[in-house]
XYZ file of C-alpha atoms in Angstrom:
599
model
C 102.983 -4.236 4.515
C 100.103 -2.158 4.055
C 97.333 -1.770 6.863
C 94.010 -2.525 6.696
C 90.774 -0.952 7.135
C 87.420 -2.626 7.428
C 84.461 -0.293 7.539
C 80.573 -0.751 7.156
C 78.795 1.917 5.892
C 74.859 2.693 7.244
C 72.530 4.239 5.435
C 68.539 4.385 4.978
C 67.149 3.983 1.450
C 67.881 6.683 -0.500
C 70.261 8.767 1.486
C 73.354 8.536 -0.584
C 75.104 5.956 0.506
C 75.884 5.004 -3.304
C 76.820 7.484 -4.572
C 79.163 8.500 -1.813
C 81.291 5.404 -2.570
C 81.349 6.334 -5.932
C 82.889 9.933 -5.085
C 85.399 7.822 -2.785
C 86.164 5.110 -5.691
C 86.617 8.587 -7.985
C 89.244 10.152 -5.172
C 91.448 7.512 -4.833
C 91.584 7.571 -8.641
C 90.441 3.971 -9.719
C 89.012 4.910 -12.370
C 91.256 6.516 -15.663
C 90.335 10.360 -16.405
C 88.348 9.920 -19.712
C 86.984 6.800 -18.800
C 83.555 6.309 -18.532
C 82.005 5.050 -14.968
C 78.299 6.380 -15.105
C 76.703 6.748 -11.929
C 75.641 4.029 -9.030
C 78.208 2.175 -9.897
C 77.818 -0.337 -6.303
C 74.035 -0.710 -7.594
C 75.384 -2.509 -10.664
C 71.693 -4.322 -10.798
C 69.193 -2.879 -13.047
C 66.191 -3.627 -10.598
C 68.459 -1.711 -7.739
C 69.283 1.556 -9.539
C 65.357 1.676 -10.929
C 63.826 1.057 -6.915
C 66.877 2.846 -6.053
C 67.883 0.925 -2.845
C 70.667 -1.858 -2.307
C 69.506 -5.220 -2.418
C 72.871 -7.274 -2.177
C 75.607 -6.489 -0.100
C 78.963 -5.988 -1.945
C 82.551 -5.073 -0.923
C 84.775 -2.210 -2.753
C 88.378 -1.334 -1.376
C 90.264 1.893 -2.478
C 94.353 2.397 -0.981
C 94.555 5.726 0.482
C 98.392 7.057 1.777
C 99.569 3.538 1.798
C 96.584 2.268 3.464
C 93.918 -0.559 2.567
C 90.256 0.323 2.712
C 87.713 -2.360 2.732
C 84.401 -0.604 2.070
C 81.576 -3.034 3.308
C 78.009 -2.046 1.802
C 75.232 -3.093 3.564
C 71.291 -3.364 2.320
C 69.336 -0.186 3.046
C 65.892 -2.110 2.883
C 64.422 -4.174 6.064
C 63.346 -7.152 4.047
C 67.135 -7.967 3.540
C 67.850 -7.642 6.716
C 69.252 -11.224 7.174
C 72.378 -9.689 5.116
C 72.913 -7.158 8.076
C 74.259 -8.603 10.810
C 76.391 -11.032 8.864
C 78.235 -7.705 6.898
C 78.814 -6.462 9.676
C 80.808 -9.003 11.107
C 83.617 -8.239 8.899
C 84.145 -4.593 9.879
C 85.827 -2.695 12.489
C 84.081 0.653 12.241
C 81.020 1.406 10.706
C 79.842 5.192 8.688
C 76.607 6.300 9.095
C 75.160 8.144 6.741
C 72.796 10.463 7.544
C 70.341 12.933 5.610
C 70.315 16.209 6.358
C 67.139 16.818 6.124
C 65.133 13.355 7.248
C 67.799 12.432 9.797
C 68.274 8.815 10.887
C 65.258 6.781 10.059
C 63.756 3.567 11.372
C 66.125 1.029 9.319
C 68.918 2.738 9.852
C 68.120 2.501 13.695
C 67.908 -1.403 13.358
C 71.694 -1.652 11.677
C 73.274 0.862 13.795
C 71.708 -0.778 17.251
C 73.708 -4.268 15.640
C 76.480 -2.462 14.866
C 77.184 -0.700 18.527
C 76.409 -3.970 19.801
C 79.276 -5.674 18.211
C 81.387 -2.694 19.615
C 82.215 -0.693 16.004
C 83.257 2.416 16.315
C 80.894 4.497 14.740
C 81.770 7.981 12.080
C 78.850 10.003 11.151
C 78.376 11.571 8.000
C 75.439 14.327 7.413
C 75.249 13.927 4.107
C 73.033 16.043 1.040
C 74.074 19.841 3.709
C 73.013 21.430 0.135
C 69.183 20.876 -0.039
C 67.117 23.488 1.171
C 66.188 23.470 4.664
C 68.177 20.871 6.011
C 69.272 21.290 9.374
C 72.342 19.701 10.100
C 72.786 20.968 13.737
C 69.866 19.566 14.431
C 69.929 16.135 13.124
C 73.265 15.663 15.001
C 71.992 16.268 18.162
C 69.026 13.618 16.826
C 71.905 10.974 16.165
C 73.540 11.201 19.649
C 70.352 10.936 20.844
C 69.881 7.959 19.042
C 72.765 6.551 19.883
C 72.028 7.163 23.818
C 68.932 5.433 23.408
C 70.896 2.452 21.855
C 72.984 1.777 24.779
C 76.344 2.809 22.864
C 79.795 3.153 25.476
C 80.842 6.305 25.945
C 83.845 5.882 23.442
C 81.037 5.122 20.606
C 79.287 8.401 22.033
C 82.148 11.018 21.337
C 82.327 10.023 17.572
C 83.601 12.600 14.785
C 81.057 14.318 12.510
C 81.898 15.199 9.106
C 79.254 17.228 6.961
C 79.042 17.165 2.971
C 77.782 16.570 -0.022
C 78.566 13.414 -1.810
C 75.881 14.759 -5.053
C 78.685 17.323 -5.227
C 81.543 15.331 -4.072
C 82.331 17.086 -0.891
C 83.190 16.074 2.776
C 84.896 18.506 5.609
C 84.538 19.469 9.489
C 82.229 22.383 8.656
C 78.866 22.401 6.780
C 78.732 25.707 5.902
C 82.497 25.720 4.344
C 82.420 23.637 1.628
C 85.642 21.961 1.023
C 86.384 20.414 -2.735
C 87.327 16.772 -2.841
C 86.693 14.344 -0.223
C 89.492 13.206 1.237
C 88.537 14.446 4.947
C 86.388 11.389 4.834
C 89.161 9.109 4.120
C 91.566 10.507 6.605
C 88.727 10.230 9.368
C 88.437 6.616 8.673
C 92.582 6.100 8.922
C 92.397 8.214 11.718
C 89.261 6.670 13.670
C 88.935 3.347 12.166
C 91.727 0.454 14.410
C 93.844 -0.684 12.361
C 92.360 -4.813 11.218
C 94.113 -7.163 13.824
C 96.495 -9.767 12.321
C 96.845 -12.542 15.150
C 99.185 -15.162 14.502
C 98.325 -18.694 14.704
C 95.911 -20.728 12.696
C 93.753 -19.686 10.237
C 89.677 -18.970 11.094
C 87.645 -17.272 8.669
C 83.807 -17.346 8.964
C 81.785 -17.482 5.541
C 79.705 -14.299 5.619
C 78.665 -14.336 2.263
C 78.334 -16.586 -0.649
C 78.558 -15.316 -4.708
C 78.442 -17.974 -7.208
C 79.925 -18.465 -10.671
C 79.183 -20.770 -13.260
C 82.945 -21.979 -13.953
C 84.029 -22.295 -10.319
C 80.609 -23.196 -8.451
C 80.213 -21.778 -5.333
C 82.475 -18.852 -3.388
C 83.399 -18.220 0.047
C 83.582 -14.435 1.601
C 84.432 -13.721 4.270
C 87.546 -12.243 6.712
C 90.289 -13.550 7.933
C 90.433 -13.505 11.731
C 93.220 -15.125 12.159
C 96.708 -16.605 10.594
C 96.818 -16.600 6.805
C 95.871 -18.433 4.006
C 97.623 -19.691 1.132
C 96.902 -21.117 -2.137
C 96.674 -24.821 -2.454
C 96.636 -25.009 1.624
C 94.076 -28.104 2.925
C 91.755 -26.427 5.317
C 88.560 -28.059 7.323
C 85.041 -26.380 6.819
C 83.434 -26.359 10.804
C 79.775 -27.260 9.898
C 76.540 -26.522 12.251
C 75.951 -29.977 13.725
C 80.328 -29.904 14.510
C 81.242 -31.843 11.713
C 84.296 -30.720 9.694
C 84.887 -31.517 6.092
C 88.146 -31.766 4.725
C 89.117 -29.419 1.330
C 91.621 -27.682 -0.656
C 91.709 -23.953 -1.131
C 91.885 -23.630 -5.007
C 92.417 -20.086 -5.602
C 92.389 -16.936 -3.566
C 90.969 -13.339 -4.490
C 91.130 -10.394 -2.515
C 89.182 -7.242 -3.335
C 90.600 -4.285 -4.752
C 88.503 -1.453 -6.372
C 85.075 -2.961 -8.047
C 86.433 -6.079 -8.542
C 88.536 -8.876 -7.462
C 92.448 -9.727 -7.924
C 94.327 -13.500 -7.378
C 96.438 -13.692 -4.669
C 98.882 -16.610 -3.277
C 98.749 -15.417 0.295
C 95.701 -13.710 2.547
C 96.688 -11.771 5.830
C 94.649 -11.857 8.705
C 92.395 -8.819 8.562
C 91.312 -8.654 4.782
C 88.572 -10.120 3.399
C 89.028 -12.574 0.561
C 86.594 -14.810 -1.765
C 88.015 -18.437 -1.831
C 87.358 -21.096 -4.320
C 87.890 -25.264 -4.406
C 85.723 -25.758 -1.172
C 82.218 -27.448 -1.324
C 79.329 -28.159 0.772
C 79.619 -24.930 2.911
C 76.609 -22.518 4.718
C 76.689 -18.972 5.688
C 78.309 -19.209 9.420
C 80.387 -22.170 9.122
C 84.206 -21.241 9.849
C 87.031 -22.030 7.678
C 90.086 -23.525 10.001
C 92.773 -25.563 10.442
C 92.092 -28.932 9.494
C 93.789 -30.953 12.648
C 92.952 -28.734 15.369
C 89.986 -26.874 14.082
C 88.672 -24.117 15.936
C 85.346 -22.639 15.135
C 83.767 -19.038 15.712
C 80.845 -18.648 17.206
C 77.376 -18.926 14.498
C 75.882 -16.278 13.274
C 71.744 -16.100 12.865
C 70.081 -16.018 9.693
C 66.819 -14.294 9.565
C 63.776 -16.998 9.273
C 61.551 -15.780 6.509
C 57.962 -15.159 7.155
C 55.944 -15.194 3.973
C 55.816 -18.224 1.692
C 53.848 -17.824 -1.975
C 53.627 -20.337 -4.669
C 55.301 -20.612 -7.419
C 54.281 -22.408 -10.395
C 54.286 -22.699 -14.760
C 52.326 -20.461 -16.789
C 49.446 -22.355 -18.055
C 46.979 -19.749 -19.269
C 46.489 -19.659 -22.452
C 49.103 -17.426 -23.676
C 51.361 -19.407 -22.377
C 55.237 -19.474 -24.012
C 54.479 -16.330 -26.312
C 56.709 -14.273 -24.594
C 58.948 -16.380 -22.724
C 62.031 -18.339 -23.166
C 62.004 -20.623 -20.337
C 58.553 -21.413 -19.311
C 58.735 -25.433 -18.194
C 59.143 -27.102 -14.660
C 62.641 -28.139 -14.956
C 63.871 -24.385 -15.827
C 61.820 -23.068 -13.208
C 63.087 -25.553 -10.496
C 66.950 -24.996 -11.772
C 66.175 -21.793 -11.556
C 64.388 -21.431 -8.075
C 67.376 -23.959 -6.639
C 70.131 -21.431 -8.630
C 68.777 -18.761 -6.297
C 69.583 -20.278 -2.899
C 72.790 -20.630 -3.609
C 73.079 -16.856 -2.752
C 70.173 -15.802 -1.765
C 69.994 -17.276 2.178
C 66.795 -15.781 3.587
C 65.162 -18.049 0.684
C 64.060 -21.439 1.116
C 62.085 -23.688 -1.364
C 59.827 -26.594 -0.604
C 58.177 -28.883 -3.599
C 54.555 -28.336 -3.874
C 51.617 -31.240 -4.505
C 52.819 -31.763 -7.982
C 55.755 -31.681 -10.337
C 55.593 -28.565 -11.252
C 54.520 -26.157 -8.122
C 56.937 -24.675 -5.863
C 56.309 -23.205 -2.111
C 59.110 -20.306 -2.008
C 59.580 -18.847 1.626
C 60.979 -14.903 1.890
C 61.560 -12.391 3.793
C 58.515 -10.575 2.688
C 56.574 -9.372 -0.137
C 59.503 -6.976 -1.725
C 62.201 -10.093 -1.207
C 60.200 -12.319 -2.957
C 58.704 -9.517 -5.978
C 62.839 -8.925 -6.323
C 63.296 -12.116 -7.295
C 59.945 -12.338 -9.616
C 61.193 -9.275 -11.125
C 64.692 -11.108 -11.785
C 63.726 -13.830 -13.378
C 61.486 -11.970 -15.465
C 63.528 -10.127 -16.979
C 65.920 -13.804 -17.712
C 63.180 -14.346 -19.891
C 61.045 -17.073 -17.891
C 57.268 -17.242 -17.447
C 55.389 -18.625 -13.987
C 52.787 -17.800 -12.308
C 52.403 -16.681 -8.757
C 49.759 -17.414 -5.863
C 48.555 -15.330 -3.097
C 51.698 -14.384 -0.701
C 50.796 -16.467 2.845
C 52.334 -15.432 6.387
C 54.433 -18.435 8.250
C 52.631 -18.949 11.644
C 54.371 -20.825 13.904
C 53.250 -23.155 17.288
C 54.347 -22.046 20.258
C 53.618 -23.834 23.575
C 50.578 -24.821 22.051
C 49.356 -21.120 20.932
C 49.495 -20.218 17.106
C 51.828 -17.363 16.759
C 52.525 -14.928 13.990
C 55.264 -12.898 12.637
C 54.834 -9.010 13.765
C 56.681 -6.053 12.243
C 57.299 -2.355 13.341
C 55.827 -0.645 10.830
C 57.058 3.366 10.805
C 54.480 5.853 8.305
C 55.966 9.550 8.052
C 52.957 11.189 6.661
C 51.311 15.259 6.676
C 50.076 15.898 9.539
C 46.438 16.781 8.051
C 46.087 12.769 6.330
C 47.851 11.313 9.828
C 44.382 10.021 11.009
C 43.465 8.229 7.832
C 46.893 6.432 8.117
C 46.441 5.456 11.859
C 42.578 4.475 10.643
C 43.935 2.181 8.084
C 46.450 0.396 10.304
C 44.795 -0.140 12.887
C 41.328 -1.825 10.940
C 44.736 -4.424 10.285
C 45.318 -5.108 13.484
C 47.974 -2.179 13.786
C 48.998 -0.908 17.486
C 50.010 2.754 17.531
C 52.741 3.322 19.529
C 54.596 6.412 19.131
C 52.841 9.165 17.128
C 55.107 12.863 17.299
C 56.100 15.650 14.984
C 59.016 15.330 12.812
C 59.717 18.192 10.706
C 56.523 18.936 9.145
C 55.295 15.361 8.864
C 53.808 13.370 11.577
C 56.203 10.520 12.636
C 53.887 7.108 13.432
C 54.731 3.295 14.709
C 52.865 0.732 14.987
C 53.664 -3.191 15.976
C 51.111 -4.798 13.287
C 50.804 -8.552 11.858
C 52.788 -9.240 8.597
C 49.461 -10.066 8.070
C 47.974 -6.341 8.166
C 50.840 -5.204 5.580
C 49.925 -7.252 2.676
C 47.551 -4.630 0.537
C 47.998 -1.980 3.211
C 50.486 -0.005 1.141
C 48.287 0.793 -1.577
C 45.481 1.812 0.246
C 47.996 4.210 2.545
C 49.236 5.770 -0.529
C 45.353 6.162 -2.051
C 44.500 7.564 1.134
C 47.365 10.030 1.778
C 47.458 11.215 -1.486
C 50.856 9.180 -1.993
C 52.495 11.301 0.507
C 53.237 8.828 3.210
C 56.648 7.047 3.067
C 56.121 3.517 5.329
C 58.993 1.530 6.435
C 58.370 -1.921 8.403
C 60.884 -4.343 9.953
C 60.614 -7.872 11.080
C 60.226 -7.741 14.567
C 59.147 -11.156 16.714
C 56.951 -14.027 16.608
C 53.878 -13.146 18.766
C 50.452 -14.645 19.492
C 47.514 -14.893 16.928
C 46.338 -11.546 17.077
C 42.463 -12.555 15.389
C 40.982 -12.046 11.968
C 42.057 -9.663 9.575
C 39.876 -8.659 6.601
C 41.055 -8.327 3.060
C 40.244 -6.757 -0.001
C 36.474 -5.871 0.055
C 35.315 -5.736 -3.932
C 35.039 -8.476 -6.411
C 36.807 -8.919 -9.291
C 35.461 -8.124 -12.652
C 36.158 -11.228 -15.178
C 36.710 -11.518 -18.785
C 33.914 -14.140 -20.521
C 35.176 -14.756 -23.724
C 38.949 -14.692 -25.590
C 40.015 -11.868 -27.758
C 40.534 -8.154 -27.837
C 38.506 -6.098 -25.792
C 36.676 -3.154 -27.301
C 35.984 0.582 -26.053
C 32.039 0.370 -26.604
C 32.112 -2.561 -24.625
C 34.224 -1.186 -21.940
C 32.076 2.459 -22.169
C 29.042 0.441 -21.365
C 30.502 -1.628 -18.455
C 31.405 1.730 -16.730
C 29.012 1.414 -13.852
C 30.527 -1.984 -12.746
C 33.586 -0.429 -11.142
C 37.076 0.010 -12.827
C 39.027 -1.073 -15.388
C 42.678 -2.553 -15.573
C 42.428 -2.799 -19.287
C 42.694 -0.358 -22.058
C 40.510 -0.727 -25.582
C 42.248 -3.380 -28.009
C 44.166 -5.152 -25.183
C 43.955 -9.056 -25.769
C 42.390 -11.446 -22.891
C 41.587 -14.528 -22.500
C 37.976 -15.588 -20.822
C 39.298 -15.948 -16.972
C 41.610 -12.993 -16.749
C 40.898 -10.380 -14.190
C 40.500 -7.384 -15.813
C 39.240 -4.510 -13.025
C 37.536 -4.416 -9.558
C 33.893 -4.839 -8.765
C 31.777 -2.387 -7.602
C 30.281 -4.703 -5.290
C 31.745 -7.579 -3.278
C 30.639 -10.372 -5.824
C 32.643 -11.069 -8.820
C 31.402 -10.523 -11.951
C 31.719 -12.120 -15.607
C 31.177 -9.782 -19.040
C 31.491 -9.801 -22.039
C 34.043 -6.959 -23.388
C 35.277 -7.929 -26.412
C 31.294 -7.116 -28.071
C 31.496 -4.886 -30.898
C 28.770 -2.422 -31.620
C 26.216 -3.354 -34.352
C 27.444 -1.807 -37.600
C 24.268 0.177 -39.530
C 24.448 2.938 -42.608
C 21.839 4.624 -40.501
C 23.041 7.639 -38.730
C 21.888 8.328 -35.263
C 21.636 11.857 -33.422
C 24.100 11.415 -30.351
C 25.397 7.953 -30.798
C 28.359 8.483 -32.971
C 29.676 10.018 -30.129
C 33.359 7.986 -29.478
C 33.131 6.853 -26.218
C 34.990 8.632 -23.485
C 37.017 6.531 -21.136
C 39.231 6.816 -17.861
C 42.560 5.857 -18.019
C 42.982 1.839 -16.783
C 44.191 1.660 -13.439
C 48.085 0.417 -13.438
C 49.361 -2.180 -10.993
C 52.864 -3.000 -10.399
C 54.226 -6.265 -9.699
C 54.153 -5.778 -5.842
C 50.936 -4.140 -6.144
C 49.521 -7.543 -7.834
C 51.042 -9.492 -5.563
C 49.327 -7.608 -2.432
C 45.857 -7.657 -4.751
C 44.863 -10.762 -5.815
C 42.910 -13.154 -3.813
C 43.083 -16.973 -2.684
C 41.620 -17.694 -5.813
C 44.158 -16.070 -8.289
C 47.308 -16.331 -9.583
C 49.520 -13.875 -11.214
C 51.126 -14.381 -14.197
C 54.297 -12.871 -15.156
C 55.813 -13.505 -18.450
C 59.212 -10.977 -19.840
C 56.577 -8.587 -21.205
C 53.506 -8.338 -19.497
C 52.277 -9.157 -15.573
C 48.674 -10.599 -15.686
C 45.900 -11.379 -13.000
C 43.865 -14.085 -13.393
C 41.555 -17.007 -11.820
C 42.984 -20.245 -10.934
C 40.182 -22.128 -12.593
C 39.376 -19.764 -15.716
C 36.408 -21.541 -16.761
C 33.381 -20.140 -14.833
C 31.280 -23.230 -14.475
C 34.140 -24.428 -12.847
C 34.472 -21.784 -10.409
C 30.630 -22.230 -9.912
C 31.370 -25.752 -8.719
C 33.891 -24.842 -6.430
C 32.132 -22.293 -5.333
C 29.308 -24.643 -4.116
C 31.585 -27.268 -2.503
């Protein structure tokens, strides 16, 4: 029998972590020598290869000299961070992945600190040694450093370092000898990783992770702690409140390569996907049915930002979309927490609004993004912090926010946070950057982005992490400038638009069709304003001196879909149809808003 090896692997955004397993998938020659992989193959999701960090944690395993490899990917970004601590429950050793040049970062801090807690035995790779001044030496000394600070045992402290290249598909002892191929990696992991414990007896297996398919309904992941499973075998699902439920196991995959392959029989110590079994939730232990015997729960992340979701009904409404009515936005909405667990969805007033609760603004735009692209239309309101009542005191989620920014913009950063209620606490040199955190409201971090990047020139790189509920911390204040409004239906015009210049800016280029409502650029002043773009100028066979000129304008200012979501107000929605994302008034007609205005 083969052994087994179960091993996370670590990395911040962006470090490489990807495209490392690729080179490993390439080595142990899963792929045929014409065929045609591409690259990223783990970030198999179009919205993860174009923001270029994981979003959903997947599982890869490559046989190396006889021996299993379970590769465990886990989410680089903080807002997923309730898939963390569950992956790693399923590994015995964990690779961290390092750049060479940025050393670990604040994310990477939070999974490694779970990971040395649950005593894994840690490898570290200093990856991307080929960039120009990366200093290697240096950011290994940063690591054990790191790892001192974490509390890790002194086996986790003498851990092996292996330097490389995974762009160029290299790993060995030595950074400055380059080896070819990188199988040093793999024999590290035989070597350092303990082999996956097989105890007899019977079977446990906590659910880690859930996929779904449409034939089969829902799938269990997880790994076998204990005994083995078969197929056909009745087994009892250990539920939160100590209930068990009886089922049947209906089929059995293990992984192998990118995929999955149907077994009979699962050994303790690999991690399988089982199907047949209903009614299960992340944490609840698959056992024995007579003499069950639970593992301990694991805890989900609680999300901390709820937004509404509800149908398009502006009055472009269904030209672009396919699904754009309540029932295929609430199948939809309900579809998503099968898998996605930090998500939870409450019905709004009426039929056809939808509270959605996330882990934060880039969880919930993910999922926005996603269905977008399914072809549906909705609309979206202004994303709203959870607070919570503690002991009688309103408390509010706080995050560690980290900013990395040159040192000569590091005081318009620490301005910015802190107007949000931002409190500095560790401000030193890193490189040639200025390394800052702050503990700040999730509050503060809505919009705060955007003005960071304006301010810094878009050289900061910000990072933030759930941290604690804490008390109320006071008033925030939001955006300061109006909107400007669109009066009237139809295509805008450049005159128009050349003459409204002094107002403030524009989101809209000439010939772009609105609808009277839409919010089409930002106030100069704190009011909001109604015109009138789509006004032509008055046609003539006179020729004036001068005013034939064609008018001259900027470029419209761009917004992205997170950007939108972090802009708009409590009185504005976003809509988001397949083709085009939209700001807008609730109420679009302005006597309307008038009257609201006045209640």
């Amino acid at each position: 029998m083969t052994s087994i090896r179960n091993v996370a692997i670590i990395a911040h955004v962006d470090h490489g972590k990807t495209t490392l397993v690729d080179k490993i998938l390439h080595e142990a020659k899963l792929f045929r020598d014409n065929q045609e992989t591409g690259e990223l193959i783990l970030d198999n999701n179009d919205l993860e290869r174009e923001r270029g960090i994981t979003i959903l944690s997947k599982n890869v395993s490559v046989t190396y000299k006889d021996t299993k490899i379970n590769i465990i990917d886990t989410p680089g970004h903080a807002d997923f961070g309730g898939e963390v601590e569950r992956v790693l429950k399923m590994a015995d050793g964990v690779v961290l992945l390092v750049d060479a040049f940025e050393g670990p970062m604040p994310q990477t801090r939070f999974v490694l600190s779970k990971a040395l807690e649950l005593g894994l035995h840690p490898i570290v790779v200093i990856n991307k040694v080929d960039k120009p001044n990366c200093r290697p030496d240096e950011i290994h000394d940063g690591v054990f450093e790191l790892m001192f600070n974490l509390d890790a045992t002194e086996e986790q402290l003498e851990f092996t370092t292996v330097y490389g290249s995974s762009k160029q598909g290299w790993m060995g002892p030595d950074w400055k000898n380059p080896t070819d191929n990188v199988q040093y990696l793999l024999d590290v992991i035989i070597d350092e990783v303990p082999p996956a414990p097989a105890p007899e007896g019977t079977p446990q297996l906590q659910i880690t992770s859930l996929d779904f398919s449409s034939y089969t309904g829902r799938i269990a992941i997880g790994r076998l702690v204990r005994g083995k499973l078969t197929t056909n075998m009745p087994v009892g699902v250990a539920k939160k409140d100590g209930t068990i439920q009886k089922g049947r196991i209906k089929e059995l995959h293990v992984f192998e390569g990118l995929g999955k392959r149907k077994v009979e029989e699962v050994v303790a110590g690999d991690i399988c996907a089982i199907t047949g079994i209903d009614g299960f939730e992340i944490g609840d232990t698959v056992t024995d049915p007579e003499t069950p015997d639970p593992l301990p729960r694991i805890a989900i992340d609680e999300p901390t930002m709820n937004m509404l979701f509800t149908i398009n009904n502006s009055p472009f409404f269904g030209k672009e979309g396919k699904f754009v009515t309540s029932r295929h936005l609430r199948d939809r909405l309900y579809k998503e927490t099968e898998k996605n667990l930090a998500l939870r969805i409450q019905d709004g007033e009426s039929e056809d609004k939808f509270i959605v609760y996330g882990r934060g603004i880039l969880h919930l735009a993910v999922l926005i993004e996603t269905m977008r692209r399914e072809g549906y239309e909705l609309q979206v309101g202004q994303p709203q912090v959870i607070f919570k009542e503690i002991d009688g005191q309103r408390h509010e989620p706080v995050e560690t926010l980290v900013i990395d920014v040159p040192e000569e913009v590091a005081g318009k950063a620490i301005e910015l946070a802190t107007q949000r209620k931002g409190e500095l606490l560790i401000m030193e040199p890193k490189g040639d950057l200025q390394h800052l955190e702050f503990e700040i409201p999730s509050r503060g971090l809505i919009g705060l982005r955007n003005n960071i990047l304006t301010a810094t020139q878009g050289e900061a790189i910000m990072t933030h992490r759930f941290k604690e509920y804490a008390p109320y911390k006071g008033d925030i204040g939001g955006r300061i400038n109006g909107s400007i409004i669109s009066m009237e239906n139809g295509p805008c015009t450049a005159y128009a638009l050349d003459k409204l210049q002094d107002r403030g800016t524009f989101f809209v280029a000439p010939g772009t069709d609105l609808y009277g409502g839409m919010v089409i650029g930002e106030h100069s002043r704190p009011s909001d304003i109604t015109v009138n773009v789509q006004k032509g100028k008055k046609l003539t066979n006179m020729r004036a001196a001068g005013s034939d000129d064609s008018s001259k304008l900027p470029p419209p200012r761009a917004f992205s879909l997170e950007e939108c979501l972090e802009y708009i107000q409590k009185d504005e929605y976003v809509e988001i149809t397949p083709e085009s994302i939209r700001m807008r008034k609730i109420l679009l007609d302005e006597n309307e808003r008038k009257r609201a205005g006045n209640k």
